[in-house]
Coordinates of C-alpha atoms in Angstrom, one line a residue:
M16 CA 116.7 31.3 198.5
L17 CA 116.7 32.8 195.0
Q18 CA 114.1 31.3 192.7
A19 CA 115.2 30.2 189.2
N20 CA 113.9 32.3 186.3
T21 CA 113.4 35.3 188.5
I22 CA 114.1 38.9 187.2
L23 CA 115.4 41.4 189.7
D24 CA 114.8 45.1 188.9
L25 CA 116.7 47.9 190.4
S26 CA 114.6 48.1 193.6
A27 CA 115.0 44.3 194.1
I28 CA 118.7 44.6 193.6
K29 CA 118.9 47.4 196.2
A30 CA 116.9 45.3 198.6
I31 CA 119.7 42.7 198.6
L32 CA 122.8 44.7 198.1
P33 CA 124.1 47.6 200.3
H34 CA 125.7 49.2 197.2
R35 CA 124.4 52.6 195.9
N36 CA 125.4 55.0 193.2
P37 CA 128.0 55.7 191.9
V38 CA 129.4 52.2 192.6
L39 CA 126.2 50.1 192.0
M40 CA 127.2 48.3 188.9
L41 CA 124.0 46.4 188.0
D42 CA 120.8 47.6 186.3
R43 CA 118.9 44.3 186.1
V44 CA 119.5 40.7 187.1
Q45 CA 118.2 37.3 185.9
V46 CA 118.4 34.3 188.3
V47 CA 119.0 31.5 185.8
E48 CA 119.5 29.1 188.7
A49 CA 120.4 29.7 192.3
D50 CA 124.1 29.4 191.6
H51 CA 124.0 31.0 188.1
L52 CA 123.1 34.7 187.6
I53 CA 123.2 37.1 184.7
G54 CA 123.3 40.8 185.1
V55 CA 123.1 43.8 182.8
K56 CA 125.0 47.1 183.2
N57 CA 124.2 49.7 180.5
L58 CA 127.1 52.1 179.9
S59 CA 126.3 55.7 179.3
I60 CA 128.7 58.6 178.8
N61 CA 126.9 60.2 181.8
E62 CA 128.6 57.7 184.1
P63 CA 130.9 59.6 186.5
F64 CA 133.8 57.3 186.1
F65 CA 133.9 58.0 182.3
Q66 CA 134.8 61.6 183.1
G67 CA 138.0 60.6 184.8
H68 CA 138.9 57.3 183.0
F69 CA 139.9 58.8 180.6
P70 CA 139.1 62.3 179.4
G71 CA 139.0 62.1 175.6
H72 CA 139.3 58.3 175.7
P73 CA 136.5 57.0 178.0
I74 CA 136.9 53.4 179.1
M75 CA 135.1 51.6 181.9
P76 CA 137.7 50.8 184.5
G77 CA 138.6 47.2 184.6
V78 CA 138.2 47.1 188.4
L79 CA 134.5 48.2 188.0
Q80 CA 134.0 45.2 185.8
I81 CA 135.3 43.0 188.7
E82 CA 133.0 45.0 191.0
A83 CA 130.0 44.2 188.8
M84 CA 130.9 40.5 189.0
K85 CA 131.4 40.8 192.8
Q86 CA 128.0 42.4 193.3
L87 CA 126.2 39.8 191.2
A88 CA 127.9 37.0 193.1
E89 CA 127.0 38.7 196.4
I90 CA 123.3 38.5 195.3
A91 CA 123.8 34.8 194.7
V92 CA 125.5 34.0 198.0
R93 CA 124.5 36.6 200.6
G94 CA 121.6 34.4 201.8
E95 CA 124.0 31.7 202.7
L96 CA 127.0 33.7 203.9
D97 CA 125.0 36.3 205.7
P98 CA 121.4 35.1 206.2
E99 CA 120.6 37.8 208.7
G100 CA 121.8 40.5 206.3
C101 CA 123.7 42.5 208.9
N102 CA 127.3 41.7 208.1
D103 CA 129.7 42.6 205.3
V104 CA 130.2 40.2 202.3
Y105 CA 133.5 41.3 200.9
L106 CA 136.0 40.3 198.2
W107 CA 138.4 38.2 200.1
K108 CA 140.7 36.9 197.4
L109 CA 141.0 37.5 193.7
A110 CA 142.9 34.5 192.2
K111 CA 143.0 36.0 188.7
A112 CA 141.3 38.6 186.5
K113 CA 142.1 39.1 182.8
F114 CA 141.1 42.2 180.9
R115 CA 140.6 41.3 177.2
N116 CA 138.8 44.2 175.6
P117 CA 137.4 47.6 176.6
N118 CA 133.9 48.6 177.5
V119 CA 133.1 52.1 176.4
P120 CA 130.0 54.4 176.3
G121 CA 127.3 52.9 174.2
D122 CA 128.2 49.3 175.2
R123 CA 125.9 47.1 177.2
A124 CA 127.8 44.9 179.6
K125 CA 126.5 41.3 180.2
V126 CA 127.8 40.2 183.6
E127 CA 127.6 36.5 184.4
V128 CA 128.7 34.5 187.5
K129 CA 128.5 30.9 188.6
V130 CA 129.0 29.8 192.2
E131 CA 131.5 26.9 192.1
S132 CA 131.3 26.1 195.8
I133 CA 130.5 27.4 199.3
T134 CA 132.6 25.8 201.9
D135 CA 133.5 26.9 205.5
G136 CA 132.0 30.4 204.8
V137 CA 133.9 31.0 201.6
A138 CA 132.2 31.2 198.3
V139 CA 134.3 30.5 195.2
I140 CA 133.1 32.3 192.0
N141 CA 133.8 32.2 188.3
G142 CA 132.7 35.3 186.4
S143 CA 132.8 37.0 183.1
V144 CA 131.8 40.3 181.5
C145 CA 131.1 40.7 177.8
N146 CA 129.7 43.2 175.3
S147 CA 128.5 42.8 171.7
G148 CA 132.2 42.4 170.6
G149 CA 132.9 39.5 172.9
V150 CA 134.5 38.8 176.3
T151 CA 135.9 41.9 178.1
C152 CA 136.9 40.4 181.4
E153 CA 137.1 37.1 183.2
A154 CA 137.8 36.5 186.9
Q155 CA 138.0 33.8 189.6
F156 CA 137.5 35.1 193.1
S157 CA 136.3 34.3 196.6
L158 CA 133.8 36.1 198.8
K159 CA 133.7 35.9 202.6
M160 CA 131.6 37.4 205.4
R161 CA 133.0 39.6 208.2
A162 CA 131.3 41.5 210.9
K163 CA 130.8 45.2 210.3
S164 CA 133.5 47.1 212.2
A165 CA 134.7 50.6 212.9
P166 CA 138.1 52.2 213.5
S167 CA 139.2 51.7 217.1
E168 CA 141.9 54.4 217.2
M169 CA 142.8 57.7 215.7
P170 CA 145.2 57.6 212.7
E171 CA 148.9 58.2 213.2
M172 CA 149.4 61.9 212.4
F173 CA 152.2 63.6 210.6
N174 CA 154.6 60.8 209.7
D175 CA 157.1 60.2 206.9
Y176 CA 154.3 59.9 204.3
D177 CA 152.8 63.4 204.8
R178 CA 153.7 66.1 202.3
A179 CA 156.0 67.9 204.7
A180 CA 158.3 65.0 204.6
G181 CA 158.8 65.7 200.9
F182 CA 157.0 64.1 197.9
A183 CA 159.0 62.9 195.0
K184 CA 156.0 63.7 192.8
E185 CA 153.3 66.2 193.9
I186 CA 149.8 65.8 192.5
G187 CA 150.6 68.2 189.7
D188 CA 153.5 66.0 188.6
V189 CA 151.2 62.9 188.8
V190 CA 148.5 64.3 186.5
A191 CA 151.2 65.5 184.1
V192 CA 152.0 61.8 183.3
M193 CA 148.7 60.0 184.1
P194 CA 145.5 60.3 182.2
H195 CA 143.3 59.7 185.3
R196 CA 141.1 62.6 186.5
F197 CA 138.3 63.3 189.0
P198 CA 136.5 61.2 190.1
F199 CA 138.8 58.4 189.3
L200 CA 142.2 59.8 190.2
L201 CA 143.0 57.8 193.4
I202 CA 146.4 58.8 194.6
D203 CA 147.4 62.1 196.2
G204 CA 151.1 62.1 195.6
I205 CA 154.2 59.9 195.3
R206 CA 156.5 59.9 198.4
I207 CA 159.2 57.8 196.8
M208 CA 159.9 57.4 193.1
E209 CA 162.6 55.0 191.9
E210 CA 163.2 53.3 188.5
A211 CA 161.4 50.1 189.5
R212 CA 159.5 51.2 192.7
A213 CA 157.0 53.8 193.8
V214 CA 155.5 54.5 197.1
A215 CA 152.3 56.5 196.8
V216 CA 150.0 58.1 199.3
K217 CA 146.2 58.1 199.3
N218 CA 144.2 60.0 202.0
L219 CA 140.8 58.5 202.4
T220 CA 138.0 61.0 203.1
G221 CA 134.3 60.4 203.7
G222 CA 133.3 62.9 201.1
E223 CA 134.8 60.8 198.3
A224 CA 132.5 59.2 195.7
M225 CA 133.9 55.8 196.3
F226 CA 132.5 55.7 199.8
M227 CA 129.0 56.4 198.6
H228 CA 128.5 52.8 197.7
A229 CA 127.0 51.4 200.8
A230 CA 124.6 52.1 203.6
E231 CA 125.4 55.2 205.8
D232 CA 126.3 53.0 208.8
Y233 CA 129.2 51.2 207.1
A234 CA 131.6 53.2 205.0
V235 CA 134.5 51.0 203.8
M236 CA 136.5 51.2 200.6
P237 CA 135.6 48.4 198.1
E238 CA 138.4 46.0 197.6
T239 CA 138.1 46.4 193.8
V240 CA 138.9 50.1 194.3
L241 CA 142.0 49.1 196.4
C242 CA 143.1 47.2 193.3
E243 CA 142.8 50.5 191.3
I244 CA 144.7 52.5 193.9
L245 CA 147.6 50.0 193.8
A246 CA 147.5 50.0 190.0
Q247 CA 147.6 53.8 189.7
A248 CA 150.6 54.0 191.9
G249 CA 152.3 51.6 189.5
C250 CA 151.0 53.5 186.5
A251 CA 152.5 56.7 187.8
C252 CA 155.9 55.0 188.1
V253 CA 155.8 53.4 184.7
L254 CA 154.4 56.4 182.8
A255 CA 157.1 58.7 184.3
R256 CA 159.8 56.8 182.4
P257 CA 160.9 58.8 179.4
E258 CA 160.2 56.1 176.9
N259 CA 156.5 56.1 177.9
N260 CA 155.9 59.8 177.6
G261 CA 152.3 60.4 176.3
K262 CA 151.2 56.8 176.5
L263 CA 148.5 55.1 178.5
G264 CA 148.9 52.4 181.1
L265 CA 146.1 49.8 181.0
F266 CA 145.4 46.8 183.2
A267 CA 146.0 43.5 181.5
A268 CA 145.5 41.2 184.5
L269 CA 145.4 41.0 188.3
M270 CA 146.6 38.0 190.2
D271 CA 146.7 36.7 193.8
A272 CA 145.0 39.7 195.3
E273 CA 144.0 39.4 199.0
S274 CA 142.2 41.7 201.5
F275 CA 143.4 41.5 205.1
A276 CA 141.4 44.3 206.7
P277 CA 138.8 46.9 205.8
V278 CA 139.9 50.5 205.3
Y279 CA 137.8 53.5 206.4
P280 CA 137.5 57.3 206.0
G281 CA 140.4 58.9 207.9
D282 CA 142.9 56.2 206.9
Q283 CA 146.1 57.1 205.2
L284 CA 147.0 54.5 202.6
V285 CA 150.7 53.9 201.9
V286 CA 150.9 52.1 198.5
D287 CA 154.2 50.3 197.9
V288 CA 154.6 48.9 194.3
D289 CA 157.5 47.1 192.7
L290 CA 157.5 47.4 188.8
P291 CA 160.7 46.1 187.1
P292 CA 161.3 47.7 183.7
A293 CA 159.3 45.9 181.0
R294 CA 161.2 44.5 178.0
K295 CA 158.0 44.6 175.8
A296 CA 154.7 46.5 175.8
F297 CA 153.6 44.4 178.8
G298 CA 155.1 44.5 182.3
K299 CA 154.5 42.8 185.6
G300 CA 154.6 44.1 189.2
S301 CA 153.3 43.5 192.7
G302 CA 152.4 45.8 195.6
K303 CA 151.0 46.1 199.1
I304 CA 148.8 48.7 200.8
Y305 CA 149.6 49.7 204.4
V306 CA 147.6 51.5 207.1
N307 CA 149.6 52.4 210.2
G308 CA 152.3 50.0 209.1
K309 CA 150.1 47.0 208.7
V310 CA 149.3 45.4 205.4
V311 CA 145.6 45.7 204.5
F312 CA 145.7 44.6 200.8
Q313 CA 148.1 43.1 198.3
S314 CA 148.1 42.0 194.7
S315 CA 150.2 41.3 191.6
L316 CA 149.4 42.9 188.3
M317 CA 150.1 42.9 184.7
F318 CA 149.8 46.0 182.6
A319 CA 150.1 47.2 179.0
I320 CA 151.6 50.4 177.8
V321 CA 149.8 51.6 174.7
D322 CA 149.5 54.7 172.5
P323 CA 146.2 56.7 172.9
A324 CA 143.7 55.7 170.3

């Protein structure tokens, strides 16, 4: 049980969370009450994600703000959801997340969560992130516990989503329209590109930075990063439209996200996104991520198309 008015330093945070760099998003935590926690994440240009999001216009990815809230909430509820500390506390559902303002190098992010309820193994959380300029992100989400698992079969090899089947947009075409770069470019090509739909492919490999977030014995992709993979597939579709040449695509909101199964190194993600043409600077879409034909994740999203600063 967390004690009120306790300060957790980095070593204490790591003793509770399995997360490690570069996806550990908390530097210090204050336990205000057992169900009310405040965290600090200092933002430095030396953060790896700033190098790829975006070169020349560094912005903290919105999904990493959600990840910071998720990690802070996990500290609050892990003792009840997983008292033995041997299972996986994961982001089960994200009801809504709104991105209001950017966090950039030099900012200090204040992360705050309140546990609204824990019922039948589901913890419902309200969270926010702010900097000295005000609120940058707000979210309502649910955490759940699942047993740690491992792939039970080899992936299906050489299907219609491999390069030999023909990509509508190779990776060179993708980076020509998208500002994302290493280590935060999270699609490997576009298999199908239509006016209002894109099907992207992401090959998950164990050497990837996003798998270095947890203990060696359990490498799964964080659900927040699955949100980003889905969004980047949509971004590639939207920014390829002639009227959006040279612009940036930014998250405005995520809605009704749900995780159905973990994804592992060796999986091939097929990311199917529908994005009707936007009439204004904002647009809406929805998408699903498949592994071997089964849905592992889905979400709706709202995005903004803006000129670079």
